[in-house]
PDB file of C-alpha atoms in Angstrom:
ATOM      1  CA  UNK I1432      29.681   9.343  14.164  1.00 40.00           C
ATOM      2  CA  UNK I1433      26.106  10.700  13.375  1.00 44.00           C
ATOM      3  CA  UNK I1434      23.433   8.466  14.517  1.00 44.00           C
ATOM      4  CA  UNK I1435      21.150   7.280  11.553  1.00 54.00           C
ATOM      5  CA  UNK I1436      17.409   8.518  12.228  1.00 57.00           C
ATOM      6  CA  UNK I1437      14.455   6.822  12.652  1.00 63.00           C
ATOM      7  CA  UNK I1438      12.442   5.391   9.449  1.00 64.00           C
ATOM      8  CA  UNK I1439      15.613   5.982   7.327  1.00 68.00           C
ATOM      9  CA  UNK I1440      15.623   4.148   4.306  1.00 71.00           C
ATOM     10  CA  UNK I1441      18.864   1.576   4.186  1.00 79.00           C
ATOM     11  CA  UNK I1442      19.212  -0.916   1.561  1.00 84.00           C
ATOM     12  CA  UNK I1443      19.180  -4.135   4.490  1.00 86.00           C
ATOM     13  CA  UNK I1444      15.641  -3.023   4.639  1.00 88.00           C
ATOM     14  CA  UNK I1445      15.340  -4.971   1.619  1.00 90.00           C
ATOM     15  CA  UNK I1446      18.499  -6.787   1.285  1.00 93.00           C
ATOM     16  CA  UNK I1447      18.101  -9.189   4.323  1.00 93.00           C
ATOM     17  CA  UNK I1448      14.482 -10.397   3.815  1.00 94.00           C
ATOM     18  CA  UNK I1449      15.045 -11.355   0.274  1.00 95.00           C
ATOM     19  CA  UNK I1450      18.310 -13.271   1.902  1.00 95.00           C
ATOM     20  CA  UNK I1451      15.825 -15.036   4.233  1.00 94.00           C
ATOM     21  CA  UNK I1452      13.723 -15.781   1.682  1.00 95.00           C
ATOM     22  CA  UNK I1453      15.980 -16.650  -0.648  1.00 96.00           C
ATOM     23  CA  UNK I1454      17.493 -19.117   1.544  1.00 96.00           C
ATOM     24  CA  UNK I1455      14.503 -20.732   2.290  1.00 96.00           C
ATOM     25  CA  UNK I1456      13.649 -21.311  -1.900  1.00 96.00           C
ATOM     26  CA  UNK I1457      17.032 -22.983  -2.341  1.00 96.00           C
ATOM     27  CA  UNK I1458      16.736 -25.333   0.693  1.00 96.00           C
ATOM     28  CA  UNK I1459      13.587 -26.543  -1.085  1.00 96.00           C
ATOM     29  CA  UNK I1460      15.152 -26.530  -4.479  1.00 96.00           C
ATOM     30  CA  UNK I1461      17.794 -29.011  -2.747  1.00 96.00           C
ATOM     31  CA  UNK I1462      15.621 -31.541  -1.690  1.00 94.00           C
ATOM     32  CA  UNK I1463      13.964 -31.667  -4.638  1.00 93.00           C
ATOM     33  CA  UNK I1464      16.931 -31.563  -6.596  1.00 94.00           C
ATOM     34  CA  UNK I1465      18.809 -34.176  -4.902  1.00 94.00           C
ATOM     35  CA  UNK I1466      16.089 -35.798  -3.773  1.00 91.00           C
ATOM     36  CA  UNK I1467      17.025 -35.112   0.323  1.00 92.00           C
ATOM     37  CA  UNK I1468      14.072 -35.011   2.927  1.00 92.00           C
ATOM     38  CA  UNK I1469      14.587 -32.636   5.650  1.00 94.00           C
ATOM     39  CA  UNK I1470      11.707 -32.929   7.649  1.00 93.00           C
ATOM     40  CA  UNK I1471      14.295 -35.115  10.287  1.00 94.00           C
ATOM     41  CA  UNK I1472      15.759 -31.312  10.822  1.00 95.00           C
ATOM     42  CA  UNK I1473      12.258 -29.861  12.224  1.00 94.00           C
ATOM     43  CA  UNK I1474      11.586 -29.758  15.722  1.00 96.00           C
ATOM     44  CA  UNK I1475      10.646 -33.312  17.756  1.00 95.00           C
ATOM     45  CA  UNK I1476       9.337 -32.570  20.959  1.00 96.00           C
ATOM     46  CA  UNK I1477      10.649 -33.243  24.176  1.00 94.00           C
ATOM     47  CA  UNK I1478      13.481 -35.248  22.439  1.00 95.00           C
ATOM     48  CA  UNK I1479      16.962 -34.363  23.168  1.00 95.00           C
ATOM     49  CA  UNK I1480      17.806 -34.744  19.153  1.00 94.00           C
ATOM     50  CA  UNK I1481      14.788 -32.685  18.532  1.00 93.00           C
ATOM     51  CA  UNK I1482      16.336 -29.252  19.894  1.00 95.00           C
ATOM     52  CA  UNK I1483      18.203 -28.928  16.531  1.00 95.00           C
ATOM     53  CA  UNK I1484      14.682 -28.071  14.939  1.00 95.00           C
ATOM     54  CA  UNK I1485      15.091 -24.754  16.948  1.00 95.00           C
ATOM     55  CA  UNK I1486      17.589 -24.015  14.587  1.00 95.00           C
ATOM     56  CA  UNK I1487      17.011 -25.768  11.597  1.00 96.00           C
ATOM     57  CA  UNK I1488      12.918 -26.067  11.414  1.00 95.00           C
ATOM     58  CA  UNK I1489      12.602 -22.461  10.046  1.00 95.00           C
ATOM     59  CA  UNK I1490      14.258 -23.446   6.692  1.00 96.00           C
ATOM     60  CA  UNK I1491      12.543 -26.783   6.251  1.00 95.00           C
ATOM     61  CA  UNK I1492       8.884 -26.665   4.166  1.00 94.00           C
ATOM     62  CA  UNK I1493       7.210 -29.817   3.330  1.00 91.00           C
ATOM     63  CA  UNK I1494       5.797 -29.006  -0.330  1.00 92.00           C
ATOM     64  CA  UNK I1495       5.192 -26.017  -2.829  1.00 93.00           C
ATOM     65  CA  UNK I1496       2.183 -24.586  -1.281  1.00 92.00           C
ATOM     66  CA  UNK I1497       3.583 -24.802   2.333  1.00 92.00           C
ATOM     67  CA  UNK I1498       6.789 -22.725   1.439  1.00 94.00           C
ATOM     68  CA  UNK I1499       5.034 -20.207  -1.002  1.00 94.00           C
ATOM     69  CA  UNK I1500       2.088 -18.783   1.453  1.00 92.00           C
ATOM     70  CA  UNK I1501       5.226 -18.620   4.375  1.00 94.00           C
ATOM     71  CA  UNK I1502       6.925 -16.783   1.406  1.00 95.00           C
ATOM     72  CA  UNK I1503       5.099 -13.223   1.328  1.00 94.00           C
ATOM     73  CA  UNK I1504       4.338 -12.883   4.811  1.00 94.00           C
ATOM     74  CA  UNK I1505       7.575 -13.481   6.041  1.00 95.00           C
ATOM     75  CA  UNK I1506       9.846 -11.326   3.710  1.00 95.00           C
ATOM     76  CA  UNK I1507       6.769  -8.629   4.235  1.00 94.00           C
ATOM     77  CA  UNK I1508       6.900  -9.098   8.150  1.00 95.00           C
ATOM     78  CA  UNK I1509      10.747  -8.827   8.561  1.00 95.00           C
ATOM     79  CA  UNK I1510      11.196  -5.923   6.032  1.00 94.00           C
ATOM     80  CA  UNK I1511       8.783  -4.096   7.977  1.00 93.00           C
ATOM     81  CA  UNK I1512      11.085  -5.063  11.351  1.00 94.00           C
ATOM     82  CA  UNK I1513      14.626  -3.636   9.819  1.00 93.00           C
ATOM     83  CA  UNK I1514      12.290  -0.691   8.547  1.00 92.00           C
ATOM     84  CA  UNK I1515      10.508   0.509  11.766  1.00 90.00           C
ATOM     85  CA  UNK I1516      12.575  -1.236  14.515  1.00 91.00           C
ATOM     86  CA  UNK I1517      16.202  -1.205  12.681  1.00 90.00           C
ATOM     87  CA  UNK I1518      18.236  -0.860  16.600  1.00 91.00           C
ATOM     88  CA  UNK I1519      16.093  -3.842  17.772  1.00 93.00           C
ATOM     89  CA  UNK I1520      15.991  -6.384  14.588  1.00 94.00           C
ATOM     90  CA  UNK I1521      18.728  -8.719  15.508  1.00 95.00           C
ATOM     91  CA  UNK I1522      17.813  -9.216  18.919  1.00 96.00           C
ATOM     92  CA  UNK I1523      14.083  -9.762  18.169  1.00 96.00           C
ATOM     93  CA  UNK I1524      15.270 -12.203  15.444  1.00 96.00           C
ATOM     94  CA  UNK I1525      17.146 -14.189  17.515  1.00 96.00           C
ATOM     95  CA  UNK I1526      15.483 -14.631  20.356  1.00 97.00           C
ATOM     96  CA  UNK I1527      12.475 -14.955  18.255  1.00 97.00           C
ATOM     97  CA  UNK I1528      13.771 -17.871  16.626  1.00 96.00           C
ATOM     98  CA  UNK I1529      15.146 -19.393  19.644  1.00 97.00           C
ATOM     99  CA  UNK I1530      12.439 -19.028  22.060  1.00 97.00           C
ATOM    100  CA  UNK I1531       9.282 -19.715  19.307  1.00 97.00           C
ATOM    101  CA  UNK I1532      11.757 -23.173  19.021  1.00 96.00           C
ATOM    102  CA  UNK I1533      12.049 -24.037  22.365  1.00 97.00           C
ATOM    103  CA  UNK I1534       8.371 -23.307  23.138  1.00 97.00           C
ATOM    104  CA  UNK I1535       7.199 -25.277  20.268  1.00 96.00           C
ATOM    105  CA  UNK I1536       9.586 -28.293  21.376  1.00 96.00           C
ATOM    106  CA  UNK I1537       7.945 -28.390  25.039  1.00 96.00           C
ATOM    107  CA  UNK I1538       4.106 -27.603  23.782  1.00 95.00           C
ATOM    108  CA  UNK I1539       4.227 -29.370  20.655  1.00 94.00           C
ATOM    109  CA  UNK I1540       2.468 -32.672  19.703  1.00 94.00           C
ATOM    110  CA  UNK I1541       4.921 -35.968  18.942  1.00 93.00           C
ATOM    111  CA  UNK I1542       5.743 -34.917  15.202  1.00 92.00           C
ATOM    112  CA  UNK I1543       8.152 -32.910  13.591  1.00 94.00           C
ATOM    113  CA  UNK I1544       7.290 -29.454  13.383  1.00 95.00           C
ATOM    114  CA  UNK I1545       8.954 -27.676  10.030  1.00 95.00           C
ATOM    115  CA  UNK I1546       8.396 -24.532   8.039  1.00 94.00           C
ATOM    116  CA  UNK I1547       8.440 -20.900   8.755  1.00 95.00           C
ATOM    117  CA  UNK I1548       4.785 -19.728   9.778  1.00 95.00           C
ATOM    118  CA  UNK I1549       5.977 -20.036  13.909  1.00 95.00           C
ATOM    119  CA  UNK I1550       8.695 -16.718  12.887  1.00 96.00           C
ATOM    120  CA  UNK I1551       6.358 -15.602  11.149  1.00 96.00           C
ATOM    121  CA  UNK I1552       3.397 -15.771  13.991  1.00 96.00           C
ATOM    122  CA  UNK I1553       6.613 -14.225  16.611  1.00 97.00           C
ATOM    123  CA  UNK I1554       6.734 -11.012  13.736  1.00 96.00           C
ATOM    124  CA  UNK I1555       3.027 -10.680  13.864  1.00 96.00           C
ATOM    125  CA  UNK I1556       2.743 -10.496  17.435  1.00 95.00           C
ATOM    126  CA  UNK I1557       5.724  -8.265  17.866  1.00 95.00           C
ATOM    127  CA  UNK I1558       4.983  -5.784  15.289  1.00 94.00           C
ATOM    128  CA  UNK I1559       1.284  -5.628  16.220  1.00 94.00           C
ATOM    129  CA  UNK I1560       1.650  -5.356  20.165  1.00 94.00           C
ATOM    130  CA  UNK I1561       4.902  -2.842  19.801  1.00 92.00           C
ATOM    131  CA  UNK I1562       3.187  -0.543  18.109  1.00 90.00           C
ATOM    132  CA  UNK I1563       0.280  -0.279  20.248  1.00 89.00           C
ATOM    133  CA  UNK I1564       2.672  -0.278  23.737  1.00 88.00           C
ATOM    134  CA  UNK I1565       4.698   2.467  21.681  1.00 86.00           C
ATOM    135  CA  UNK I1566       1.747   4.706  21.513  1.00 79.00           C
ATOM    136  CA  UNK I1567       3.977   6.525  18.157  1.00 82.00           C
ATOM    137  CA  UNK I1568       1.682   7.131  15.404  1.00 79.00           C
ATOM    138  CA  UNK I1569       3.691   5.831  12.787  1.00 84.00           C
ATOM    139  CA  UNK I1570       4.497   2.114  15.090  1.00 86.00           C
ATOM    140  CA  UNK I1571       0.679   2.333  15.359  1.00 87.00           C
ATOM    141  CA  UNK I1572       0.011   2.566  12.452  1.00 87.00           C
ATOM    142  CA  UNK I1573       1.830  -0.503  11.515  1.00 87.00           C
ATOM    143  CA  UNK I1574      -0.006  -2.463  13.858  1.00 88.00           C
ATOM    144  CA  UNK I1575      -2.785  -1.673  12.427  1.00 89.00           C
ATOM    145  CA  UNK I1576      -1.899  -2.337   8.783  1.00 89.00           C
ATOM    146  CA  UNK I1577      -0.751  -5.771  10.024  1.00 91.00           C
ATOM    147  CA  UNK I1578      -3.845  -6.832  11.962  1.00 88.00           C
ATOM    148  CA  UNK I1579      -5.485  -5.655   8.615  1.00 88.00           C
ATOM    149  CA  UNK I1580      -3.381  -7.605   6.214  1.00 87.00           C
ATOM    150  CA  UNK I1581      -2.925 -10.518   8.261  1.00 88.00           C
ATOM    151  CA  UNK I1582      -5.414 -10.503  11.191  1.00 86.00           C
ATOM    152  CA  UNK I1583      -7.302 -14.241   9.639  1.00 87.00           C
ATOM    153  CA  UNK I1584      -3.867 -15.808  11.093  1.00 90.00           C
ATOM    154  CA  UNK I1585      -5.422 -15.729  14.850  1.00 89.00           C
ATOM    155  CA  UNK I1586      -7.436 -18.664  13.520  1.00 91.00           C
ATOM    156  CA  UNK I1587      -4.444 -20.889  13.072  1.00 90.00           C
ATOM    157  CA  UNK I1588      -3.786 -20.836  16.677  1.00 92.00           C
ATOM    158  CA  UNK I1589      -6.206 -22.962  17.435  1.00 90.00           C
ATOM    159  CA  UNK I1590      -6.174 -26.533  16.281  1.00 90.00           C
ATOM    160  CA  UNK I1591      -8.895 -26.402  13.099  1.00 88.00           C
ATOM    161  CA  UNK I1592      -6.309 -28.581  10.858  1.00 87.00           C
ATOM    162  CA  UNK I1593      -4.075 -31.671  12.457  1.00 86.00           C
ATOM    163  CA  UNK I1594      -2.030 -30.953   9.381  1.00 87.00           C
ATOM    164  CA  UNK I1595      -0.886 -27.342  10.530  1.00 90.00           C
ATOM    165  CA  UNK I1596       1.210 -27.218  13.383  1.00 92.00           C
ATOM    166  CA  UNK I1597      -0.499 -24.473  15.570  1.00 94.00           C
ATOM    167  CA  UNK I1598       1.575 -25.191  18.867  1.00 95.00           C
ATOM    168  CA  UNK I1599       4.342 -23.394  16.338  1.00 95.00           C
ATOM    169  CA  UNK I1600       1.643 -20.231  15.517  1.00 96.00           C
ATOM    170  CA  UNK I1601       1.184 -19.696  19.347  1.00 96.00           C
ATOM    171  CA  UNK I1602       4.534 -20.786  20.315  1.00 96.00           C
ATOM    172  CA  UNK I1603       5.537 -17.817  18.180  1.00 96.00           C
ATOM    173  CA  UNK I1604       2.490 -15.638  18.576  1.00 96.00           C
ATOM    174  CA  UNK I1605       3.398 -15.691  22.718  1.00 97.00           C
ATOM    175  CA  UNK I1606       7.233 -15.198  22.379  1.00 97.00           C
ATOM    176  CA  UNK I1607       6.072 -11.902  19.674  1.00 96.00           C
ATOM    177  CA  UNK I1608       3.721 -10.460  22.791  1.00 96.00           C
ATOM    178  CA  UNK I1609       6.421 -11.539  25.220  1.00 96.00           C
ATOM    179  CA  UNK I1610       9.459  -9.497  22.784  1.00 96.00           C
ATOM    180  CA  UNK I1611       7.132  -6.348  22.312  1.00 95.00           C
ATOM    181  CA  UNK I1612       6.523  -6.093  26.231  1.00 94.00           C
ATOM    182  CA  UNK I1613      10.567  -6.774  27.034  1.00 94.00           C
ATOM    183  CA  UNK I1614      11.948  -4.534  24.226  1.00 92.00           C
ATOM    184  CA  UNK I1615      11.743  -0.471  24.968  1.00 88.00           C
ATOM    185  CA  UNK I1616      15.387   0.878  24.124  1.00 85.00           C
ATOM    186  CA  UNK I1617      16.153   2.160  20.509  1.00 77.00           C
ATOM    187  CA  UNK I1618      12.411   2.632  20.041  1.00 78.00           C
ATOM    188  CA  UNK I1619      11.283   5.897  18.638  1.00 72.00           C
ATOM    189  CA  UNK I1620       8.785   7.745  21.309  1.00 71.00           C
ATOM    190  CA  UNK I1621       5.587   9.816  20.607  1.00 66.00           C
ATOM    191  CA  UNK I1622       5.727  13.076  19.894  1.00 67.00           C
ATOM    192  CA  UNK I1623       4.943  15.366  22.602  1.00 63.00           C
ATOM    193  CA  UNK I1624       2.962  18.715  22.058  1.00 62.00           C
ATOM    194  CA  UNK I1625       3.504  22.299  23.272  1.00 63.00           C
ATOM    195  CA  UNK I1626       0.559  21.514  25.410  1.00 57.00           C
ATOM    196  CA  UNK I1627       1.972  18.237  26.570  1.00 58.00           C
ATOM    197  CA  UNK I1628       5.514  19.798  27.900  1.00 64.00           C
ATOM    198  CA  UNK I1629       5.621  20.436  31.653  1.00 65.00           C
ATOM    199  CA  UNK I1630       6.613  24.285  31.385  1.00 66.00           C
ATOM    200  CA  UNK I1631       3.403  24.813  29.397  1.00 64.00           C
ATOM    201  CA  UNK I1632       1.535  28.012  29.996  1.00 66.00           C
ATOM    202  CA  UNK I1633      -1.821  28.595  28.969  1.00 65.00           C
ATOM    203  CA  UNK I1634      -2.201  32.092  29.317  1.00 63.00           C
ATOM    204  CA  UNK I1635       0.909  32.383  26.454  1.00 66.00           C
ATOM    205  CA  UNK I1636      -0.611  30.159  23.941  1.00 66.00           C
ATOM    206  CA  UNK I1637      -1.226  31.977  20.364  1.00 66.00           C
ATOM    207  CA  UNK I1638      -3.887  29.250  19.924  1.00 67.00           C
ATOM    208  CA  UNK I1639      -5.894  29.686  22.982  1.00 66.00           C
ATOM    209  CA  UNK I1640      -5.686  33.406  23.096  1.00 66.00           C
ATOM    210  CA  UNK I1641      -8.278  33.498  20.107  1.00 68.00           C
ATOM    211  CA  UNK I1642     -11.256  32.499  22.599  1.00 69.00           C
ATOM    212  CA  UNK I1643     -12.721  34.185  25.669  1.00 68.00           C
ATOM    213  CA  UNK I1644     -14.084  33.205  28.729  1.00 68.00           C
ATOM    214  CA  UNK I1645     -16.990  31.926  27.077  1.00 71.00           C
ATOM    215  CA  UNK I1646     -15.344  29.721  24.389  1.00 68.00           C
ATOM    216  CA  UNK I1647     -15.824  32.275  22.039  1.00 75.00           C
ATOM    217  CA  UNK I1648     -13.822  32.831  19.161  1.00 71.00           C
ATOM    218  CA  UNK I1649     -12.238  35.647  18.400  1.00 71.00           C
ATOM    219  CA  UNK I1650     -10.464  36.283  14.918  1.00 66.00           C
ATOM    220  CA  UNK I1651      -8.734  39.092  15.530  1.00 68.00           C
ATOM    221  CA  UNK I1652      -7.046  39.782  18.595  1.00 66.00           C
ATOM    222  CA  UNK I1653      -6.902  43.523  20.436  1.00 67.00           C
ATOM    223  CA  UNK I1654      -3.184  44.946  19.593  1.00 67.00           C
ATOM    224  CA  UNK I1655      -0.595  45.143  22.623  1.00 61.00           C
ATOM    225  CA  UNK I1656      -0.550  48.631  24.364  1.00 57.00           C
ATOM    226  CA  UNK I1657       2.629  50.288  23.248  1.00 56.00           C
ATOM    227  CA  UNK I1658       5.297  51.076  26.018  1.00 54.00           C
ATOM    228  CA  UNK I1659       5.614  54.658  26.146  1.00 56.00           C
ATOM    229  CA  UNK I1660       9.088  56.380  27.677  1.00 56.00           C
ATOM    230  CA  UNK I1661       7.802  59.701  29.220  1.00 53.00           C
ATOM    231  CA  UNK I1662       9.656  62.649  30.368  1.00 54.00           C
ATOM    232  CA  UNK I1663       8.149  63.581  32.972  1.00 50.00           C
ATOM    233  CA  UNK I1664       7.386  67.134  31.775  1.00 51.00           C
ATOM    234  CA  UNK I1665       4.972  65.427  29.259  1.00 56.00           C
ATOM    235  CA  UNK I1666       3.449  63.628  32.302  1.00 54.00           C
ATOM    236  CA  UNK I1667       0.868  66.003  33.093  1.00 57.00           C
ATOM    237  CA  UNK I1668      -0.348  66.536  29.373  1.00 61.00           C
ATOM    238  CA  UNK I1669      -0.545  63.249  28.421  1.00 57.00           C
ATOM    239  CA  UNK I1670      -2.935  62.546  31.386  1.00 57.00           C
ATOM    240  CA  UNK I1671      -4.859  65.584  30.962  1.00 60.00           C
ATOM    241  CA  UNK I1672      -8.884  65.045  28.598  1.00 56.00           C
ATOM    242  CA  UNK I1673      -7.536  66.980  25.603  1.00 62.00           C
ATOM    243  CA  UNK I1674      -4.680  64.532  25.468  1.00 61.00           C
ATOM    244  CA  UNK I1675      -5.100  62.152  22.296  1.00 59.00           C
ATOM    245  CA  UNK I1676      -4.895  59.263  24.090  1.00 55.00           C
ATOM    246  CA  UNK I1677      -8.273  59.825  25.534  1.00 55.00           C
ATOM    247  CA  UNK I1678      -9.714  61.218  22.318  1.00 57.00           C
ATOM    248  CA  UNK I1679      -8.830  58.124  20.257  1.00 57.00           C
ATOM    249  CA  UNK I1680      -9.945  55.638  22.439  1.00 54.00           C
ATOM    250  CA  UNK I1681     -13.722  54.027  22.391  1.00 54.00           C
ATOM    251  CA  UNK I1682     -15.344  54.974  25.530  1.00 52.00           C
ATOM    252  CA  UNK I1683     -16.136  51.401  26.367  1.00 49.00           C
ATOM    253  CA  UNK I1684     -12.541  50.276  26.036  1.00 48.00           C
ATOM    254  CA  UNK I1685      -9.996  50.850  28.666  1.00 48.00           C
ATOM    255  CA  UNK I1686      -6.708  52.268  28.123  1.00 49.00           C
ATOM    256  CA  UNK I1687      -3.575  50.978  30.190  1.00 52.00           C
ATOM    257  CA  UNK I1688      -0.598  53.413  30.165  1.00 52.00           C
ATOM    258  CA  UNK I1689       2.821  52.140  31.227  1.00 52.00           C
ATOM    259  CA  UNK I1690       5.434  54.452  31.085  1.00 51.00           C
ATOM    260  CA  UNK I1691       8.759  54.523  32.883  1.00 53.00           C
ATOM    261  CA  UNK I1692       9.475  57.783  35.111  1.00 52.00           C
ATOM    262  CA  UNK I1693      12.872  59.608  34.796  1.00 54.00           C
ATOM    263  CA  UNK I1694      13.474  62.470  37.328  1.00 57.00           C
ATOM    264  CA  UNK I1695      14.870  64.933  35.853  1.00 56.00           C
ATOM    265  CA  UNK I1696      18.964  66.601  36.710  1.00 59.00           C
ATOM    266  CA  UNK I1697      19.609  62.265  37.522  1.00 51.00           C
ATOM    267  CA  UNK I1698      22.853  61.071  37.828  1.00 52.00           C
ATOM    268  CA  UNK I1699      22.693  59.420  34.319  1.00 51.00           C
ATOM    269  CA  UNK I1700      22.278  63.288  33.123  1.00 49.00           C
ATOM    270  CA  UNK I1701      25.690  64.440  34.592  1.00 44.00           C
TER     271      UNK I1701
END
């Protein structure tokens, strides 16, 4: 079976983020619905009941506002993880989830800790560090487009607002650094160049052939010196002034004959 390439487009590049999201929207439509409260479900520290959270937390959002700005960022954030890292997506998912959990549940302060900004804070520091340990220009790229679109998170990791629960945004920010440092199969590496590959020659590139000693340019390079086959009765006239090799040649040019000798009455001749 053919493997599928790199950056290929596949419909769960779209199809499982709007899932996620999805989810998330009709969790809150339930409670409010039904009338339910499921901030019990979000992760109490250090308590043995509170280790559900690691599961749960990510799908519990305590009002409108809270659940629409974790909306964009994280169906933007893990679209761009099945897009550029498509071998690696489940594994940095779950363990994502799992470990941002757990570290929130042994940093955190006594409260529960709901919502989805601490995935969302392990994407950003995954997606932003991979690229940059990748060194491809297309993973690099990402990282920078993320740092641009989202780089005012790194203020949520410190504690500016007791209402914002930034033990999750580092909890996750750490376990994204910690990911993009453990994960290296299934990555796509940087392209190396002619120049790069260890049977490289210099005296064979086209490219550097067009300067001199000096650095100097040169746009058009001196033709090859044909290969000549001589009998060698023709030897002695071609070498002789009147020859037109000599005539036809600048005198501050040199000329460099190779020919290949054949003796004549050889065994090839009988």
């Amino acid at each position: 079976m053919k493997e599928k390439a790199h950056f290929s487009v596949d419909p769960k590049v779209i199809g499982f983020p709007l899932l996620f999201t999805l989810l998330i929207w009709v969790v809150y439509w339930f409670e409010i619905r039904f009338d339910f409260d499921f901030n019990y479900l979000g992760v109490d520290p250090r308590t043995w009941l509170g280790l559900r959270g690691i599961v749960f937390s990510p799908f519990v959002h305590g009002d409108l506002s809270h659940l629409w700005h974790n909306t964009l960022p994280l169906l933007i954030l893990t679209a761009a993880l099945f897009f550029f890292y498509p071998k690696n997506v489940w594994f940095v998912l779950g363990w994502g989830v799992l470990g941002t959990g757990l570290l929130t549940w042994m940093i955190g302060r006594p409260s529960y800790h709901i919502g989805a900004s601490g995935v969302i804070y392990m994407l950003f520091g995954f997606l932003f560090f991979k690229g940059i340990f990748a060194r491809h220009y297309r993973l690099m790229a990402l990282s920078f487009l993320v740092i641009f679109i989202y780089g005012s998170m790194v203020w949520y990791l410190a504690p500016i607002d007791p209402k914002i629960s930034w033990e999750g945004h580092s909890a996750g920010f750490l376990i994204g650094i910690s990911l993009a440092l453990i994960v290296k199969k299934g990555i796509e590496k940087p392209k190396k160049y002619i120049w790069e590959q260890p049977d490289y020659n210099e005296e064979e590139d086209e490219f550097l052939k067009h300067f001199d000693e000096n650095g100097n340019f040169i746009e058009h390079l001196p033709e090859e010196p044909e290969l000549k086959i001589i009998e060698e009765e023709n030897l002695e006239n071609l070498l002789s002034e009147n020859s037109p090799f000599f005539k036809n040649t600048p005198s501050d040019h040199y000329l460099e004959i190779r020919y290949t000798y054949k003796p004549k009455n050889s065994p090839e001749d009988n």
